[in-house]
Amino acid sequence: MVFSSLRRYFSMRPQNSKVQTLYDHCKTIFSPSGTPPPSSQALQKLSSILDTVKPADVGLKEETADDDRGHGFFGANVLNRVARWAQPITYLDIHECDSFTMCIFCFPTSAVIPLHDHPGMTVFSKLLYGSLHVKAYDWVEPPFVVESKGPGYPQVRLAKLAVDKVLNAPCTSVLYPKHGGNLHCFTAVTPCAMLDILTPSYNTEEGRKCTYYHDYPYSAFAGNAPVCDGEEEEYAWLAELESPRDLYMRLGEYAGPNIQH
């Protein structure tokens, strides 16, 4: 009788959702200041939890790529697809506090999040479905800056290419404040969705402001930095932008399991 009652008790207890498990772990290991940093074991556990998350766990139904599959974002019949390409990226807010942000970006084919940064932040990303091209840089340290020579000449800073490839779901990646591609640009090869955990959250007063950039090839300002011959393609010059011209985003409604705070 006792064992039978225990089985009924445990079978009736609500099971934590994957989102709840993520939230609970993030709440335990992250702080608003980012210090002290979580242990490597705690970060590995977070990545392991993300590895298990599927679209259905966050209220998403996987979209299938249409006739664009195989054409990428430079495919045939471009003019016929302009209207569809104008569809916005959908942003789903799961949770935001000083310590961390949990959110989802849903991309239609060919949608772009322009080159931007995450200053002083660590970002865990899980590509839930689809394919996404990532181009990412890290700043060259110590900083190497070429000052503006007047109107029409931007101030640029040297960065090194960290990632330039297509990610295919499911996959988990991490970028850190100083390495891993803290400045990155996303382009959707197919419809796709990315679950992000950012820590600490953006905070302008704390110096964590999102800045957008334009990247110039190394040759555009050749002779200004000590880059060895044959390595030029690994570097680029980044100039700050006042506002992105190709960011089209809307706020959607998160439809996954609720989080118990």
PDB file of C-alpha atoms in Angstrom:
ATOM      1  CA  MET A   1       0.000   0.000   0.000  1.00  0.00           C
ATOM      2  CA  VAL A   2       2.797   2.421   0.897  1.00  0.00           C
ATOM      3  CA  PHE A   3       4.671   1.854  -2.360  1.00  0.00           C
ATOM      4  CA  SER A   4       1.434   2.098  -4.334  1.00  0.00           C
ATOM      5  CA  SER A   5       0.639   5.451  -2.709  1.00  0.00           C
ATOM      6  CA  LEU A   6       4.153   6.744  -3.406  1.00  0.00           C
ATOM      7  CA  ARG A   7       3.895   5.792  -7.073  1.00  0.00           C
ATOM      8  CA  ARG A   8       0.592   7.646  -7.361  1.00  0.00           C
ATOM      9  CA  TYR A   9       2.099  10.661  -5.583  1.00  0.00           C
ATOM     10  CA  PHE A  10       5.108  10.932  -7.855  1.00  0.00           C
ATOM     11  CA  SER A  11       3.075  10.258 -10.985  1.00  0.00           C
ATOM     12  CA  MET A  12       0.752  13.139 -10.076  1.00  0.00           C
ATOM     13  CA  ARG A  13       3.523  15.651  -9.302  1.00  0.00           C
ATOM     14  CA  PRO A  14       3.937  18.234 -12.081  1.00  0.00           C
ATOM     15  CA  GLN A  15       7.141  17.774 -14.037  1.00  0.00           C
ATOM     16  CA  ASN A  16       9.308  20.807 -14.704  1.00  0.00           C
ATOM     17  CA  SER A  17       9.317  21.934 -18.308  1.00  0.00           C
ATOM     18  CA  LYS A  18      12.632  22.371 -20.149  1.00  0.00           C
ATOM     19  CA  VAL A  19      12.075  26.138 -19.985  1.00  0.00           C
ATOM     20  CA  GLN A  20      11.561  25.970 -16.224  1.00  0.00           C
ATOM     21  CA  THR A  21      14.726  23.901 -15.866  1.00  0.00           C
ATOM     22  CA  LEU A  22      16.659  26.490 -17.881  1.00  0.00           C
ATOM     23  CA  TYR A  23      15.245  29.342 -15.828  1.00  0.00           C
ATOM     24  CA  ASP A  24      15.982  27.659 -12.493  1.00  0.00           C
ATOM     25  CA  HIS A  25      19.583  26.950 -13.489  1.00  0.00           C
ATOM     26  CA  CYS A  26      20.157  30.481 -14.836  1.00  0.00           C
ATOM     27  CA  LYS A  27      18.668  32.011 -11.689  1.00  0.00           C
ATOM     28  CA  THR A  28      21.080  29.958  -9.604  1.00  0.00           C
ATOM     29  CA  ILE A  29      24.321  30.708 -11.473  1.00  0.00           C
ATOM     30  CA  PHE A  30      23.968  34.226 -12.916  1.00  0.00           C
ATOM     31  CA  SER A  31      24.185  37.635 -11.227  1.00  0.00           C
ATOM     32  CA  PRO A  32      23.402  41.201 -12.426  1.00  0.00           C
ATOM     33  CA  SER A  33      27.090  42.160 -12.408  1.00  0.00           C
ATOM     34  CA  GLY A  34      28.336  38.979 -13.994  1.00  0.00           C
ATOM     35  CA  THR A  35      30.711  38.473 -11.070  1.00  0.00           C
ATOM     36  CA  PRO A  36      31.771  36.134  -9.788  1.00  0.00           C
ATOM     37  CA  PRO A  37      31.525  34.236 -13.059  1.00  0.00           C
ATOM     38  CA  PRO A  38      29.819  30.830 -12.975  1.00  0.00           C
ATOM     39  CA  SER A  39      32.029  27.790 -12.807  1.00  0.00           C
ATOM     40  CA  SER A  40      32.872  25.899 -15.963  1.00  0.00           C
ATOM     41  CA  GLN A  41      30.774  23.003 -14.655  1.00  0.00           C
ATOM     42  CA  ALA A  42      27.730  25.283 -14.252  1.00  0.00           C
ATOM     43  CA  LEU A  43      28.156  26.630 -17.777  1.00  0.00           C
ATOM     44  CA  GLN A  44      28.570  23.132 -19.177  1.00  0.00           C
ATOM     45  CA  LYS A  45      25.373  22.071 -17.437  1.00  0.00           C
ATOM     46  CA  LEU A  46      23.531  24.999 -19.047  1.00  0.00           C
ATOM     47  CA  SER A  47      24.791  23.971 -22.482  1.00  0.00           C
ATOM     48  CA  SER A  48      23.730  20.390 -21.767  1.00  0.00           C
ATOM     49  CA  ILE A  49      20.207  21.520 -20.854  1.00  0.00           C
ATOM     50  CA  LEU A  50      20.005  23.600 -24.039  1.00  0.00           C
ATOM     51  CA  ASP A  51      21.080  20.566 -26.053  1.00  0.00           C
ATOM     52  CA  THR A  52      17.878  18.808 -24.986  1.00  0.00           C
ATOM     53  CA  VAL A  53      15.465  21.647 -25.858  1.00  0.00           C
ATOM     54  CA  LYS A  54      13.274  21.085 -28.918  1.00  0.00           C
ATOM     55  CA  PRO A  55      10.902  23.498 -30.698  1.00  0.00           C
ATOM     56  CA  ALA A  56       7.838  21.997 -28.999  1.00  0.00           C
ATOM     57  CA  ASP A  57       9.412  22.621 -25.574  1.00  0.00           C
ATOM     58  CA  VAL A  58       9.127  26.389 -26.176  1.00  0.00           C
ATOM     59  CA  GLY A  59       5.761  26.377 -27.939  1.00  0.00           C
ATOM     60  CA  LEU A  60       7.078  26.372 -31.489  1.00  0.00           C
ATOM     61  CA  LYS A  61       6.118  24.253 -34.453  1.00  0.00           C
ATOM     62  CA  GLU A  62       9.013  23.647 -36.778  1.00  0.00           C
ATOM     63  CA  GLU A  63       8.610  25.419 -40.096  1.00  0.00           C
ATOM     64  CA  THR A  64       9.725  23.623 -43.218  1.00  0.00           C
ATOM     65  CA  ALA A  65      11.801  25.366 -45.829  1.00  0.00           C
ATOM     66  CA  ASP A  66       9.918  25.992 -49.047  1.00  0.00           C
ATOM     67  CA  ASP A  67      11.265  26.098 -52.598  1.00  0.00           C
ATOM     68  CA  ASP A  68      14.202  28.175 -51.363  1.00  0.00           C
ATOM     69  CA  ARG A  69      15.881  25.041 -50.040  1.00  0.00           C
ATOM     70  CA  GLY A  70      19.091  24.591 -51.959  1.00  0.00           C
ATOM     71  CA  HIS A  71      19.056  28.164 -53.280  1.00  0.00           C
ATOM     72  CA  GLY A  72      20.062  29.788 -50.008  1.00  0.00           C
ATOM     73  CA  PHE A  73      19.673  33.551 -49.905  1.00  0.00           C
ATOM     74  CA  PHE A  74      21.074  34.114 -53.392  1.00  0.00           C
ATOM     75  CA  GLY A  75      18.730  31.767 -55.224  1.00  0.00           C
ATOM     76  CA  ALA A  76      16.691  32.019 -58.384  1.00  0.00           C
ATOM     77  CA  ASN A  77      13.518  34.071 -58.928  1.00  0.00           C
ATOM     78  CA  VAL A  78      14.666  36.765 -56.523  1.00  0.00           C
ATOM     79  CA  LEU A  79      12.117  39.342 -57.636  1.00  0.00           C
ATOM     80  CA  ASN A  80       9.241  36.916 -57.108  1.00  0.00           C
ATOM     81  CA  ARG A  81      10.299  36.445 -53.497  1.00  0.00           C
ATOM     82  CA  VAL A  82      10.795  40.057 -52.463  1.00  0.00           C
ATOM     83  CA  ALA A  83       7.398  40.301 -50.749  1.00  0.00           C
ATOM     84  CA  ARG A  84       8.024  37.162 -48.703  1.00  0.00           C
ATOM     85  CA  TRP A  85      11.542  38.246 -47.827  1.00  0.00           C
ATOM     86  CA  ALA A  86      10.066  41.418 -46.349  1.00  0.00           C
ATOM     87  CA  GLN A  87       8.480  39.389 -43.554  1.00  0.00           C
ATOM     88  CA  PRO A  88       9.873  40.479 -40.187  1.00  0.00           C
ATOM     89  CA  ILE A  89      11.885  38.538 -37.654  1.00  0.00           C
ATOM     90  CA  THR A  90       9.648  37.700 -34.686  1.00  0.00           C
ATOM     91  CA  TYR A  91      11.024  38.299 -31.190  1.00  0.00           C
ATOM     92  CA  LEU A  92       9.566  36.225 -28.352  1.00  0.00           C
ATOM     93  CA  ASP A  93      10.317  37.396 -24.813  1.00  0.00           C
ATOM     94  CA  ILE A  94      10.418  34.499 -22.338  1.00  0.00           C
ATOM     95  CA  HIS A  95      12.029  36.206 -19.337  1.00  0.00           C
ATOM     96  CA  GLU A  96      14.174  39.251 -18.647  1.00  0.00           C
ATOM     97  CA  CYS A  97      15.828  40.408 -15.439  1.00  0.00           C
ATOM     98  CA  ASP A  98      19.097  42.133 -14.526  1.00  0.00           C
ATOM     99  CA  SER A  99      20.970  38.837 -14.415  1.00  0.00           C
ATOM    100  CA  PHE A 100      19.878  37.245 -17.700  1.00  0.00           C
ATOM    101  CA  THR A 101      17.493  37.355 -20.646  1.00  0.00           C
ATOM    102  CA  MET A 102      15.752  34.361 -22.228  1.00  0.00           C
ATOM    103  CA  CYS A 103      14.266  34.973 -25.674  1.00  0.00           C
ATOM    104  CA  ILE A 104      13.613  33.457 -29.093  1.00  0.00           C
ATOM    105  CA  PHE A 105      14.188  34.883 -32.569  1.00  0.00           C
ATOM    106  CA  CYS A 106      12.097  33.372 -35.384  1.00  0.00           C
ATOM    107  CA  PHE A 107      13.558  34.081 -38.829  1.00  0.00           C
ATOM    108  CA  PRO A 108      11.826  33.834 -42.202  1.00  0.00           C
ATOM    109  CA  THR A 109      14.103  32.866 -45.077  1.00  0.00           C
ATOM    110  CA  SER A 110      16.771  35.510 -45.847  1.00  0.00           C
ATOM    111  CA  ALA A 111      15.959  37.649 -42.798  1.00  0.00           C
ATOM    112  CA  VAL A 112      18.999  39.413 -41.342  1.00  0.00           C
ATOM    113  CA  ILE A 113      20.060  40.616 -37.907  1.00  0.00           C
ATOM    114  CA  PRO A 114      22.890  43.011 -38.798  1.00  0.00           C
ATOM    115  CA  LEU A 115      26.343  42.939 -37.260  1.00  0.00           C
ATOM    116  CA  HIS A 116      26.064  43.875 -33.568  1.00  0.00           C
ATOM    117  CA  ASP A 117      27.805  43.296 -30.251  1.00  0.00           C
ATOM    118  CA  HIS A 118      27.204  41.971 -26.731  1.00  0.00           C
ATOM    119  CA  PRO A 119      29.645  44.048 -24.641  1.00  0.00           C
ATOM    120  CA  GLY A 120      30.711  42.323 -21.446  1.00  0.00           C
ATOM    121  CA  MET A 121      28.130  39.601 -22.020  1.00  0.00           C
ATOM    122  CA  THR A 122      28.036  35.851 -22.541  1.00  0.00           C
ATOM    123  CA  VAL A 123      25.425  34.441 -24.923  1.00  0.00           C
ATOM    124  CA  PHE A 124      24.213  30.847 -25.139  1.00  0.00           C
ATOM    125  CA  SER A 125      22.327  30.047 -28.349  1.00  0.00           C
ATOM    126  CA  LYS A 126      20.350  26.975 -29.387  1.00  0.00           C
ATOM    127  CA  LEU A 127      19.333  26.741 -33.039  1.00  0.00           C
ATOM    128  CA  LEU A 128      16.013  24.944 -32.696  1.00  0.00           C
ATOM    129  CA  TYR A 129      15.260  24.312 -36.367  1.00  0.00           C
ATOM    130  CA  GLY A 130      16.439  25.419 -39.788  1.00  0.00           C
ATOM    131  CA  SER A 131      19.763  26.748 -41.074  1.00  0.00           C
ATOM    132  CA  LEU A 132      21.410  30.038 -40.183  1.00  0.00           C
ATOM    133  CA  HIS A 133      24.522  31.696 -41.577  1.00  0.00           C
ATOM    134  CA  VAL A 134      26.696  33.271 -38.880  1.00  0.00           C
ATOM    135  CA  LYS A 135      29.509  35.730 -39.495  1.00  0.00           C
ATOM    136  CA  ALA A 136      31.226  36.781 -36.280  1.00  0.00           C
ATOM    137  CA  TYR A 137      34.261  38.746 -35.138  1.00  0.00           C
ATOM    138  CA  ASP A 138      36.257  39.409 -31.984  1.00  0.00           C
ATOM    139  CA  TRP A 139      38.130  42.647 -31.366  1.00  0.00           C
ATOM    140  CA  VAL A 140      41.878  42.598 -31.864  1.00  0.00           C
ATOM    141  CA  GLU A 141      43.547  43.378 -28.525  1.00  0.00           C
ATOM    142  CA  PRO A 142      45.089  45.748 -27.705  1.00  0.00           C
ATOM    143  CA  PRO A 143      42.661  47.906 -29.710  1.00  0.00           C
ATOM    144  CA  PHE A 144      43.862  49.079 -33.103  1.00  0.00           C
ATOM    145  CA  VAL A 145      41.881  52.098 -34.313  1.00  0.00           C
ATOM    146  CA  VAL A 146      42.156  54.193 -37.476  1.00  0.00           C
ATOM    147  CA  GLU A 147      40.753  57.654 -36.810  1.00  0.00           C
ATOM    148  CA  SER A 148      38.402  59.364 -39.228  1.00  0.00           C
ATOM    149  CA  LYS A 149      40.127  61.594 -41.787  1.00  0.00           C
ATOM    150  CA  GLY A 150      37.075  63.790 -42.209  1.00  0.00           C
ATOM    151  CA  PRO A 151      33.541  63.626 -43.640  1.00  0.00           C
ATOM    152  CA  GLY A 152      32.919  60.354 -45.448  1.00  0.00           C
ATOM    153  CA  TYR A 153      35.777  58.599 -43.666  1.00  0.00           C
ATOM    154  CA  PRO A 154      34.598  56.532 -40.680  1.00  0.00           C
ATOM    155  CA  GLN A 155      36.613  55.704 -37.611  1.00  0.00           C
ATOM    156  CA  VAL A 156      37.290  51.978 -37.754  1.00  0.00           C
ATOM    157  CA  ARG A 157      38.638  49.373 -35.374  1.00  0.00           C
ATOM    158  CA  LEU A 158      40.384  46.146 -36.303  1.00  0.00           C
ATOM    159  CA  ALA A 159      38.611  42.841 -35.636  1.00  0.00           C
ATOM    160  CA  LYS A 160      39.470  39.228 -36.412  1.00  0.00           C
ATOM    161  CA  LEU A 161      37.047  36.811 -38.026  1.00  0.00           C
ATOM    162  CA  ALA A 162      35.945  34.127 -35.558  1.00  0.00           C
ATOM    163  CA  VAL A 163      33.093  32.363 -37.368  1.00  0.00           C
ATOM    164  CA  ASP A 164      31.871  32.346 -40.958  1.00  0.00           C
ATOM    165  CA  LYS A 165      29.675  29.317 -41.573  1.00  0.00           C
ATOM    166  CA  VAL A 166      26.166  27.930 -41.816  1.00  0.00           C
ATOM    167  CA  LEU A 167      24.751  26.340 -38.668  1.00  0.00           C
ATOM    168  CA  ASN A 168      22.229  23.537 -39.046  1.00  0.00           C
ATOM    169  CA  ALA A 169      19.775  22.657 -36.296  1.00  0.00           C
ATOM    170  CA  PRO A 170      19.925  21.305 -33.733  1.00  0.00           C
ATOM    171  CA  CYS A 171      23.104  22.891 -32.398  1.00  0.00           C
ATOM    172  CA  THR A 172      24.223  24.883 -29.357  1.00  0.00           C
ATOM    173  CA  SER A 173      26.892  27.583 -29.374  1.00  0.00           C
ATOM    174  CA  VAL A 174      28.405  30.004 -26.842  1.00  0.00           C
ATOM    175  CA  LEU A 175      30.087  33.374 -27.241  1.00  0.00           C
ATOM    176  CA  TYR A 176      31.999  35.164 -24.511  1.00  0.00           C
ATOM    177  CA  PRO A 177      32.886  38.826 -23.866  1.00  0.00           C
ATOM    178  CA  LYS A 178      36.366  38.494 -25.375  1.00  0.00           C
ATOM    179  CA  HIS A 179      36.155  35.486 -27.694  1.00  0.00           C
ATOM    180  CA  GLY A 180      33.833  33.191 -29.588  1.00  0.00           C
ATOM    181  CA  GLY A 181      32.452  35.876 -31.912  1.00  0.00           C
ATOM    182  CA  ASN A 182      31.009  38.576 -29.633  1.00  0.00           C
ATOM    183  CA  LEU A 183      30.191  40.717 -32.676  1.00  0.00           C
ATOM    184  CA  HIS A 184      28.013  38.800 -35.097  1.00  0.00           C
ATOM    185  CA  CYS A 185      25.559  38.923 -37.970  1.00  0.00           C
ATOM    186  CA  PHE A 186      22.827  36.359 -38.711  1.00  0.00           C
ATOM    187  CA  THR A 187      21.254  35.550 -42.080  1.00  0.00           C
ATOM    188  CA  ALA A 188      18.533  32.897 -42.331  1.00  0.00           C
ATOM    189  CA  VAL A 189      19.262  30.329 -45.032  1.00  0.00           C
ATOM    190  CA  THR A 190      15.890  28.662 -44.341  1.00  0.00           C
ATOM    191  CA  PRO A 191      13.112  29.463 -41.867  1.00  0.00           C
ATOM    192  CA  CYS A 192      14.745  28.991 -38.459  1.00  0.00           C
ATOM    193  CA  ALA A 193      14.457  29.792 -34.768  1.00  0.00           C
ATOM    194  CA  MET A 194      17.141  30.611 -32.201  1.00  0.00           C
ATOM    195  CA  LEU A 195      16.713  30.362 -28.431  1.00  0.00           C
ATOM    196  CA  ASP A 196      19.096  32.795 -26.701  1.00  0.00           C
ATOM    197  CA  ILE A 197      20.211  33.215 -23.106  1.00  0.00           C
ATOM    198  CA  LEU A 198      22.153  36.457 -22.585  1.00  0.00           C
ATOM    199  CA  THR A 199      23.967  37.237 -19.345  1.00  0.00           C
ATOM    200  CA  PRO A 200      24.056  39.789 -17.862  1.00  0.00           C
ATOM    201  CA  SER A 201      21.193  41.476 -19.736  1.00  0.00           C
ATOM    202  CA  TYR A 202      21.724  44.581 -21.850  1.00  0.00           C
ATOM    203  CA  ASN A 203      21.947  47.641 -19.576  1.00  0.00           C
ATOM    204  CA  THR A 204      22.993  51.012 -20.986  1.00  0.00           C
ATOM    205  CA  GLU A 205      23.809  52.447 -17.557  1.00  0.00           C
ATOM    206  CA  GLU A 206      26.190  49.550 -16.926  1.00  0.00           C
ATOM    207  CA  GLY A 207      27.874  49.963 -20.313  1.00  0.00           C
ATOM    208  CA  ARG A 208      26.083  47.056 -21.972  1.00  0.00           C
ATOM    209  CA  LYS A 209      24.528  48.850 -24.921  1.00  0.00           C
ATOM    210  CA  CYS A 210      23.918  47.093 -28.228  1.00  0.00           C
ATOM    211  CA  THR A 211      25.921  48.744 -31.002  1.00  0.00           C
ATOM    212  CA  TYR A 212      25.608  47.956 -34.704  1.00  0.00           C
ATOM    213  CA  TYR A 213      28.529  47.911 -37.118  1.00  0.00           C
ATOM    214  CA  HIS A 214      29.488  47.850 -40.766  1.00  0.00           C
ATOM    215  CA  ASP A 215      32.438  45.645 -41.668  1.00  0.00           C
ATOM    216  CA  TYR A 216      34.990  46.713 -44.262  1.00  0.00           C
ATOM    217  CA  PRO A 217      37.533  44.319 -45.786  1.00  0.00           C
ATOM    218  CA  TYR A 218      41.062  44.654 -44.491  1.00  0.00           C
ATOM    219  CA  SER A 219      42.168  45.993 -47.873  1.00  0.00           C
ATOM    220  CA  ALA A 220      39.942  49.076 -47.426  1.00  0.00           C
ATOM    221  CA  PHE A 221      42.429  50.437 -44.883  1.00  0.00           C
ATOM    222  CA  ALA A 222      45.462  48.401 -45.856  1.00  0.00           C
ATOM    223  CA  GLY A 223      48.787  49.403 -44.399  1.00  0.00           C
ATOM    224  CA  ASN A 224      47.319  50.620 -41.124  1.00  0.00           C
ATOM    225  CA  ALA A 225      47.831  47.492 -39.018  1.00  0.00           C
ATOM    226  CA  PRO A 226      50.470  44.787 -38.565  1.00  0.00           C
ATOM    227  CA  VAL A 227      48.707  41.912 -40.336  1.00  0.00           C
ATOM    228  CA  CYS A 228      50.942  39.325 -41.970  1.00  0.00           C
ATOM    229  CA  ASP A 229      50.748  38.726 -45.704  1.00  0.00           C
ATOM    230  CA  GLY A 230      48.283  35.982 -46.534  1.00  0.00           C
ATOM    231  CA  GLU A 231      46.180  36.598 -43.401  1.00  0.00           C
ATOM    232  CA  GLU A 232      44.245  39.619 -44.662  1.00  0.00           C
ATOM    233  CA  GLU A 233      41.002  37.665 -45.172  1.00  0.00           C
ATOM    234  CA  GLU A 234      40.958  36.810 -41.450  1.00  0.00           C
ATOM    235  CA  TYR A 235      40.583  40.486 -40.496  1.00  0.00           C
ATOM    236  CA  ALA A 236      38.127  43.314 -41.065  1.00  0.00           C
ATOM    237  CA  TRP A 237      37.629  46.926 -40.029  1.00  0.00           C
ATOM    238  CA  LEU A 238      34.422  47.659 -38.117  1.00  0.00           C
ATOM    239  CA  ALA A 239      32.719  51.058 -38.051  1.00  0.00           C
ATOM    240  CA  GLU A 240      29.847  51.907 -35.712  1.00  0.00           C
ATOM    241  CA  LEU A 241      26.427  52.606 -37.230  1.00  0.00           C
ATOM    242  CA  GLU A 242      23.887  54.984 -35.746  1.00  0.00           C
ATOM    243  CA  SER A 243      21.034  52.612 -36.571  1.00  0.00           C
ATOM    244  CA  PRO A 244      20.660  49.493 -38.725  1.00  0.00           C
ATOM    245  CA  ARG A 245      18.941  49.905 -42.069  1.00  0.00           C
ATOM    246  CA  ASP A 246      18.062  46.265 -42.642  1.00  0.00           C
ATOM    247  CA  LEU A 247      16.557  45.196 -39.321  1.00  0.00           C
ATOM    248  CA  TYR A 248      12.850  44.374 -39.549  1.00  0.00           C
ATOM    249  CA  MET A 249      11.537  42.910 -36.304  1.00  0.00           C
ATOM    250  CA  ARG A 250       8.203  42.536 -34.525  1.00  0.00           C
ATOM    251  CA  LEU A 251       7.204  41.422 -31.037  1.00  0.00           C
ATOM    252  CA  GLY A 252       5.408  38.079 -30.920  1.00  0.00           C
ATOM    253  CA  GLU A 253       3.700  36.214 -28.100  1.00  0.00           C
ATOM    254  CA  TYR A 254       5.589  33.430 -26.379  1.00  0.00           C
ATOM    255  CA  ALA A 255       3.360  30.324 -26.408  1.00  0.00           C
ATOM    256  CA  GLY A 256       5.497  27.914 -24.424  1.00  0.00           C
ATOM    257  CA  PRO A 257       5.191  26.743 -20.808  1.00  0.00           C
ATOM    258  CA  ASN A 258       4.910  29.429 -18.156  1.00  0.00           C
ATOM    259  CA  ILE A 259       7.828  29.991 -15.813  1.00  0.00           C
ATOM    260  CA  GLN A 260       7.310  29.716 -12.065  1.00  0.00           C
ATOM    261  CA  HIS A 261       9.399  32.459 -10.420  1.00  0.00           C
TER     262      HIS A 261
END
